[in-house]
Coordinates of N, CA and C in Angstrom, one line a residue:
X1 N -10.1 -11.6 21.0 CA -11.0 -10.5 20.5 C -10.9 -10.4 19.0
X2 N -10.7 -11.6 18.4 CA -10.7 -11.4 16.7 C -12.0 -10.7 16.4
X3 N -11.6 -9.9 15.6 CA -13.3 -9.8 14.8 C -13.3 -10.2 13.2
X4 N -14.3 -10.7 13.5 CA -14.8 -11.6 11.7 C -15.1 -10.6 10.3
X5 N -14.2 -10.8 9.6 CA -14.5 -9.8 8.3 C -15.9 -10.5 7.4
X6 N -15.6 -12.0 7.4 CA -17.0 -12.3 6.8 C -17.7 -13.3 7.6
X7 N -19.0 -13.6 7.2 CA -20.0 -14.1 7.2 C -19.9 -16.2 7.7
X8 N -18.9 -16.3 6.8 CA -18.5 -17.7 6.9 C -17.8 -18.2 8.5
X9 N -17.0 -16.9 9.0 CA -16.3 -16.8 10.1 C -15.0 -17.7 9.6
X10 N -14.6 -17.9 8.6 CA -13.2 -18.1 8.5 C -12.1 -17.4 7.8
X11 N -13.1 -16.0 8.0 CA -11.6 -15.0 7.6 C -12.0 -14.2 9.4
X12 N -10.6 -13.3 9.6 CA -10.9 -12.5 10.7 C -9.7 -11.8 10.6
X13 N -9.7 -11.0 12.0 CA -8.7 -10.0 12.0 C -8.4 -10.1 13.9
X14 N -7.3 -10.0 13.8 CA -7.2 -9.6 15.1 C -7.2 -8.5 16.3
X15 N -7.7 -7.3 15.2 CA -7.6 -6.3 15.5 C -6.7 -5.2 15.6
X16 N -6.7 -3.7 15.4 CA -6.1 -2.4 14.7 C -4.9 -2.7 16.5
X17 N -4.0 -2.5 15.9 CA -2.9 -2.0 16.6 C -2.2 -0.9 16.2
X18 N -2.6 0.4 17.0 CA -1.5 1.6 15.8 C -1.0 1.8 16.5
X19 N -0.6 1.6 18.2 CA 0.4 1.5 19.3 C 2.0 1.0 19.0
X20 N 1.6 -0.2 17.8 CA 2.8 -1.0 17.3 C 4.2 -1.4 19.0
X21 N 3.0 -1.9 19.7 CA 3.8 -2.2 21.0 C 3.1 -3.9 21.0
X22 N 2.7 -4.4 19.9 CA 2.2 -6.1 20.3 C 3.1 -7.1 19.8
X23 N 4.4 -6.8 19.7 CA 5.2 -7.7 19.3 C 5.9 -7.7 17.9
X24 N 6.0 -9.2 17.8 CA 6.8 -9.0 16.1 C 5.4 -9.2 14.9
X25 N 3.9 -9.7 15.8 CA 2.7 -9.5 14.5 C 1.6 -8.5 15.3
X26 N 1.8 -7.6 15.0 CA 0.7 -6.4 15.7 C -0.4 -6.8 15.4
X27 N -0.3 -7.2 14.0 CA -1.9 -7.5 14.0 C -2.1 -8.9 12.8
X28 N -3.0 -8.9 12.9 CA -3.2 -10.9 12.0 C -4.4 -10.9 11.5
X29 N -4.5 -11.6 10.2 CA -5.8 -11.7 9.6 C -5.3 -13.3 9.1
X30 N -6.7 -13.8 9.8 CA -6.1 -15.3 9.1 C -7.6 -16.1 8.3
X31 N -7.1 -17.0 7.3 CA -8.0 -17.4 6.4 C -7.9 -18.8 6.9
X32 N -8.8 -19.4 7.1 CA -9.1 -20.8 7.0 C -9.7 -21.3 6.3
X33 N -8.5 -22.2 4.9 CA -8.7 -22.3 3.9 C -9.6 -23.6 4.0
X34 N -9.3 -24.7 4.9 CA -10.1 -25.6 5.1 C -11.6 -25.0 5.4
X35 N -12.4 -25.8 4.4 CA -14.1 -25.2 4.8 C -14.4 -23.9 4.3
X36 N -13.4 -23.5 3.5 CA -14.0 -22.0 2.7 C -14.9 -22.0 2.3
X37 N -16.3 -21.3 2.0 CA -17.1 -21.3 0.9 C -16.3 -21.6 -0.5
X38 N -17.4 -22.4 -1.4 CA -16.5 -22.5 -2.7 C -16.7 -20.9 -3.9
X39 N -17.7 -20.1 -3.4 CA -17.4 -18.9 -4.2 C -16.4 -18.3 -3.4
X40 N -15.8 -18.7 -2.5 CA -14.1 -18.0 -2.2 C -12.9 -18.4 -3.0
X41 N -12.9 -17.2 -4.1 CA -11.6 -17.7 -5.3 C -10.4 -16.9 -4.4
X42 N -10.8 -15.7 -4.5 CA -9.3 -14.9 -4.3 C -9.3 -13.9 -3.2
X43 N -7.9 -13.9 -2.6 CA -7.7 -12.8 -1.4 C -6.4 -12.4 -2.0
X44 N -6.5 -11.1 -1.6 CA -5.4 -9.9 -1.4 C -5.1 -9.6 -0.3
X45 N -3.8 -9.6 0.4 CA -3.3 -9.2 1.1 C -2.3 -7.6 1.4
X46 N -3.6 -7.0 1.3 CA -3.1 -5.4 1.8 C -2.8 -4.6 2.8
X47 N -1.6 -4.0 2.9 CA -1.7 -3.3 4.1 C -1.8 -1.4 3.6
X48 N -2.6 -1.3 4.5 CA -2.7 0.3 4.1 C -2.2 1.1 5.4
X49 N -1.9 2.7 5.2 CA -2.0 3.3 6.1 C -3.3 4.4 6.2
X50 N -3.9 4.0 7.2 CA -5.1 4.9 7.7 C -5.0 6.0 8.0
X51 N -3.6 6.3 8.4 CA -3.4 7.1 9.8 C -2.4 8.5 8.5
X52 N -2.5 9.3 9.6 CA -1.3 10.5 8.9 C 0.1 9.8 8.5
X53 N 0.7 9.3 8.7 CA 2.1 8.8 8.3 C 1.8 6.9 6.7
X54 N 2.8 7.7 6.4 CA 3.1 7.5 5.3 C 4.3 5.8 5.8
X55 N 4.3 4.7 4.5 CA 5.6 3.7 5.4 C 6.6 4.1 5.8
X56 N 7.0 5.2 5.1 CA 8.5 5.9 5.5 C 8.8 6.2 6.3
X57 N 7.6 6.6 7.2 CA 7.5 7.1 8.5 C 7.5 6.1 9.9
X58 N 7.4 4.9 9.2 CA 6.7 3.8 10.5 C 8.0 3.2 10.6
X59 N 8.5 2.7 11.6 CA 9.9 2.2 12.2 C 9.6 0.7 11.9
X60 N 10.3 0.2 11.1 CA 10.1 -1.3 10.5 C 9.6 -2.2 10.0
X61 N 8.2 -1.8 9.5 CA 7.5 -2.1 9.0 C 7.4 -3.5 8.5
X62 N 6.7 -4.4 8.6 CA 7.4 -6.0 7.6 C 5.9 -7.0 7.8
X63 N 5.9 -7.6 7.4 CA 4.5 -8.2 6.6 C 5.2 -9.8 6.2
X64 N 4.0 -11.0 7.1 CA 4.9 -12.1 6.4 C 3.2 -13.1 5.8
X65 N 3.4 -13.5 5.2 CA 2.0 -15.0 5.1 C 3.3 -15.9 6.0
X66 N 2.3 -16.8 6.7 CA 2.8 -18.0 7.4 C 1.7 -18.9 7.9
X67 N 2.1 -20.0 7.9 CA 1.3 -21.3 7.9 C 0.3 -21.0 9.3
X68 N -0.2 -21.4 9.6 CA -1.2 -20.8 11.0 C -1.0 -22.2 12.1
X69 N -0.9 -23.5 11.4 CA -0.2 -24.6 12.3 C 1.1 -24.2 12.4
X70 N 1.9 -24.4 11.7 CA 3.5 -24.5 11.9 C 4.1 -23.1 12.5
X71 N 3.1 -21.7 11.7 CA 4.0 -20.4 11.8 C 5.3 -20.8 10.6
X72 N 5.6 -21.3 9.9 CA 6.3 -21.4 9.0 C 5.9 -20.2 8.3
X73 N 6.9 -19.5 8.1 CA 6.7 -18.3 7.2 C 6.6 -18.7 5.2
X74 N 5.7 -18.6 4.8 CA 6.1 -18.4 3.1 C 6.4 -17.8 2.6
X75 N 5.6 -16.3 3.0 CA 6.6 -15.3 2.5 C 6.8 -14.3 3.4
X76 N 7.8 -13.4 3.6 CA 8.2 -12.3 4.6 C 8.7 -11.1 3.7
X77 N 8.3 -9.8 4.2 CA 9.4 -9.0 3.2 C 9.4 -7.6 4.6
X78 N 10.4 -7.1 4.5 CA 10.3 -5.6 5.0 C 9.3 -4.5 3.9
X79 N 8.3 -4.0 4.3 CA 8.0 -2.8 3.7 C 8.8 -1.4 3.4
X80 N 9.1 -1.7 2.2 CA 10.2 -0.5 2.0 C 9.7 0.3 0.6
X81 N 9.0 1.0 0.4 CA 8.8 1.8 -0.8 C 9.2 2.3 -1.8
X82 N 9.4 2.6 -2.8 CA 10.7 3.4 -3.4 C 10.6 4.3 -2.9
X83 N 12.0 5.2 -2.5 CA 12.2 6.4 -2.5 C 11.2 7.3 -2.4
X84 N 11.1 8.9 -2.0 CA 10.5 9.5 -2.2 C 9.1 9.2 -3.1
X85 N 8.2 8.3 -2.7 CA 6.9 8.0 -3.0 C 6.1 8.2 -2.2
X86 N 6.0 8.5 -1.5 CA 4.9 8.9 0.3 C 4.4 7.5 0.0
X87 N 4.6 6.4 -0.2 CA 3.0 5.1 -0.3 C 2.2 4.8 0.9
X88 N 1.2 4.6 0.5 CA 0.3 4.4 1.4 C -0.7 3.4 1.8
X89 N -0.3 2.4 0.4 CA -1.0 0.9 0.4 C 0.4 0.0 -0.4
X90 N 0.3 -1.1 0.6 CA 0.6 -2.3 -0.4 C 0.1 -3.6 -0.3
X91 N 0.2 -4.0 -2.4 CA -0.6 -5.2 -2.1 C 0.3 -6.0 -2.1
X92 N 0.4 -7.1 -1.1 CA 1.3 -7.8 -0.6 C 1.2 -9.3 -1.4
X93 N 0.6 -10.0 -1.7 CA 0.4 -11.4 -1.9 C -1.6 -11.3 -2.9
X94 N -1.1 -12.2 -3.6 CA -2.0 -12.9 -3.5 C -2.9 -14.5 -3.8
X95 N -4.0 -14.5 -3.1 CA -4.0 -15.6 -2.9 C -5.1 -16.9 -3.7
X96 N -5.4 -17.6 -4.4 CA -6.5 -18.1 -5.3 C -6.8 -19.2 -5.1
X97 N -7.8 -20.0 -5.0 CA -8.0 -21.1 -5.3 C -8.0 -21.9 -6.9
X98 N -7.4 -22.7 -6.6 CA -6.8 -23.7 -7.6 C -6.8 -25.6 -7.7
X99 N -7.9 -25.6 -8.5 CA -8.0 -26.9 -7.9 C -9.3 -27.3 -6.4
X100 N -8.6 -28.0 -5.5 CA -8.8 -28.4 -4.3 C -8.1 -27.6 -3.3
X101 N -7.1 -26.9 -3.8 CA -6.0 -26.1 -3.0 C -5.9 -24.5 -3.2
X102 N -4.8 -24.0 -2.8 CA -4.9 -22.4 -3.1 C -3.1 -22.8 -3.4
X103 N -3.3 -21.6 -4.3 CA -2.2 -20.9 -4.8 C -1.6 -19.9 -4.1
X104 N -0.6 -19.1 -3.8 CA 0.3 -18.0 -3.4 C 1.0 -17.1 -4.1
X105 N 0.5 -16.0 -4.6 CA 1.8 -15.7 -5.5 C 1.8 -13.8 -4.6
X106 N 3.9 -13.8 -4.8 CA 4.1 -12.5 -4.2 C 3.7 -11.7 -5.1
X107 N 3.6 -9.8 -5.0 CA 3.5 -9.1 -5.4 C 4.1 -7.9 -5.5
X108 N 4.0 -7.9 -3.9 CA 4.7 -6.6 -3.4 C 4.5 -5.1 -4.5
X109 N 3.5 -4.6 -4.4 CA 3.4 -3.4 -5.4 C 2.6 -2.6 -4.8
X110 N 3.4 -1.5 -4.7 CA 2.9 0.1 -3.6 C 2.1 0.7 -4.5
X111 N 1.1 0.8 -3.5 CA 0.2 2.7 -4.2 C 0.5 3.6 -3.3
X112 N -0.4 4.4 -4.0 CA -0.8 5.5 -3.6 C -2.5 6.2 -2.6
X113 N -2.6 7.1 -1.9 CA -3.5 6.9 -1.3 C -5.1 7.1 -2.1
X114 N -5.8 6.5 -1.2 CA -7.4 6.4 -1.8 C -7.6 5.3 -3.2
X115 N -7.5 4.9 -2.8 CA -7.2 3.6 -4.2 C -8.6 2.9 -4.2
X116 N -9.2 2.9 -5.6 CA -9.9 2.1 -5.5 C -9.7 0.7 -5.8
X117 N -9.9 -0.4 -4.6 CA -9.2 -1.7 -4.4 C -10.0 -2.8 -5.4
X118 N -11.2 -2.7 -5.8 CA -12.0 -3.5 -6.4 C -11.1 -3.0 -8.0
X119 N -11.2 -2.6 -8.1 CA -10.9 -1.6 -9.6 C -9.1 -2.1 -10.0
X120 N -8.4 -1.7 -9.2 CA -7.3 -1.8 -9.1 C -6.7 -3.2 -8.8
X121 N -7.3 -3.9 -8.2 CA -6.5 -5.6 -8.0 C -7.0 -6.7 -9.0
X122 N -8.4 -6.2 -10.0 CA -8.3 -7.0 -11.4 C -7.4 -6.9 -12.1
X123 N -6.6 -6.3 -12.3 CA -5.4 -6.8 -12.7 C -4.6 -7.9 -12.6
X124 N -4.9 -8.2 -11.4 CA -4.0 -9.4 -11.3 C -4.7 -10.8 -11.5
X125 N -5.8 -10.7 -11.5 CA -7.0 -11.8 -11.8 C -7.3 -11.5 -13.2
X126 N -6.4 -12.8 -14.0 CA -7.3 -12.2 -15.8 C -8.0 -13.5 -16.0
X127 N -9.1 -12.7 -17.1 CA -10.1 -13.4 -17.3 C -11.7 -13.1 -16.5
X128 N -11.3 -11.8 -15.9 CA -12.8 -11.5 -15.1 C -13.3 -10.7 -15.9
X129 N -14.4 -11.1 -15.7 CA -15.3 -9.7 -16.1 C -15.4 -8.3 -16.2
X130 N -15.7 -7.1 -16.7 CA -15.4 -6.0 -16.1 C -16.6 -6.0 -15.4
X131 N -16.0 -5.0 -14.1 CA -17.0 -4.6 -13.3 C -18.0 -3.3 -13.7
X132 N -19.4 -3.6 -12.9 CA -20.7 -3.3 -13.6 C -20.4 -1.8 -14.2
X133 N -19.7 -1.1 -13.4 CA -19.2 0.8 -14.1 C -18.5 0.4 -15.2
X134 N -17.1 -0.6 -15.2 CA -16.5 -0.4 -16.5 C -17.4 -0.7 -17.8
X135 N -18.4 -2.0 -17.7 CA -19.3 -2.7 -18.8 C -20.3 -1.6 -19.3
X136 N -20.9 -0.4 -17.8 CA -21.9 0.8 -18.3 C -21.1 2.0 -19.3
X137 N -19.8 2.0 -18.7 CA -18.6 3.0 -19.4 C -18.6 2.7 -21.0
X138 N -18.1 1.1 -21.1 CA -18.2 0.8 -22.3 C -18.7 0.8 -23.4
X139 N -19.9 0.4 -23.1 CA -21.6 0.7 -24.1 C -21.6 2.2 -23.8
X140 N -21.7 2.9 -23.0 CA -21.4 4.8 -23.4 C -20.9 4.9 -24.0
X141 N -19.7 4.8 -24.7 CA -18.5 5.0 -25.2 C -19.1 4.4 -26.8
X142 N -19.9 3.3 -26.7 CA -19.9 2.8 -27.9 C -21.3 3.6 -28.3
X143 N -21.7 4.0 -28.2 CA -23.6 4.6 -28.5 C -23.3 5.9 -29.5
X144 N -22.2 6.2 -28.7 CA -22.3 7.8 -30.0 C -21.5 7.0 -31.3
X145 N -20.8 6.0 -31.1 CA -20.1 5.7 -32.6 C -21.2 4.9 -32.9
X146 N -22.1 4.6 -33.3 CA -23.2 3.4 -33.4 C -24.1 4.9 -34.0
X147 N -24.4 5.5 -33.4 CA -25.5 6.8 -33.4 C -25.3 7.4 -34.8
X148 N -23.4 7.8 -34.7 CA -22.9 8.9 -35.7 C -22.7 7.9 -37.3
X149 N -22.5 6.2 -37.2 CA -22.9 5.4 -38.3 C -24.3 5.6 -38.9
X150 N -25.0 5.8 -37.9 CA -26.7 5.3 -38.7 C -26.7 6.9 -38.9
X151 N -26.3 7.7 -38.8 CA -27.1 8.7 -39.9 C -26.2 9.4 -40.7
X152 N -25.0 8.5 -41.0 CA -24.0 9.1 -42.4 C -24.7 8.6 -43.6

């Protein structure tokens, strides 16, 4: 019962488990990097909470990437938050194409709730563009100084 996040059909999900009675992977999202479209640069691997409880609250929480032949794990971690943070997203990995190949790099870095994800994970991709609000922000920002030159 996967369901397909995109279009290509080689990203999916396995579907919402909030029961947390399906074992040691409740739930799976797998990329099949063979055959990706080539505008597929980058994935983020985030887990959020939807639900009223916070990670602090969830009994063991843990998050691994692993090979989808082997199950070889690459990376694994327990979700553990700092302290008194309520978190409610973390971005776990991420993932790029490089070459012919993809790259992996950990992250591990908790938010907070309602995050905007587009906004917030350029960060870790440098060299992009800003996005179309930041580039509108910017030229606003620049119009009154431009304005207040031409009539000194």
């Amino acid at each position: 019962n996967a369901a397909f996040i995109d279009a290509s059909k080689k990203v999916y999900h396995s579907g919402e488990d909030q029961a947390g009675f399906g074992g040691p992977d409740d739930e799976t999202v797998s990329v099949e990097t063979a055959g990706l479209p080539e505008n597929y640069h980058h994935f983020f691997f985030i887990v959020e909470c939807d639900s009223k409880y916070s990670f602090e609250e969830i009994r063991n929480p843990a998050i691994r990437i692993a090979d989808g032949k082997t199950n070889e794990n690459m990376i694994e971690s327990t979700i553990t938050p700092p302290v008194h943070y309520n978190a409610r997203g973390l971005v776990f990995c991420h993932v790029w194409r490089e070459g012919d190949g993809f790259m992996l790099r950990n992250l591990e870095e908790y938010t907070g709730d309602n995050m905007d994800w587009p906004k917030f994970l350029r960060r870790f991709v440098p060299g992009l563009p800003p996005l179309a609000e930041e580039a509108a922000a910017g030229q606003n920002a620049e119009a009154p100084a431009e304005a207040a030159g031409g009539t000194a």
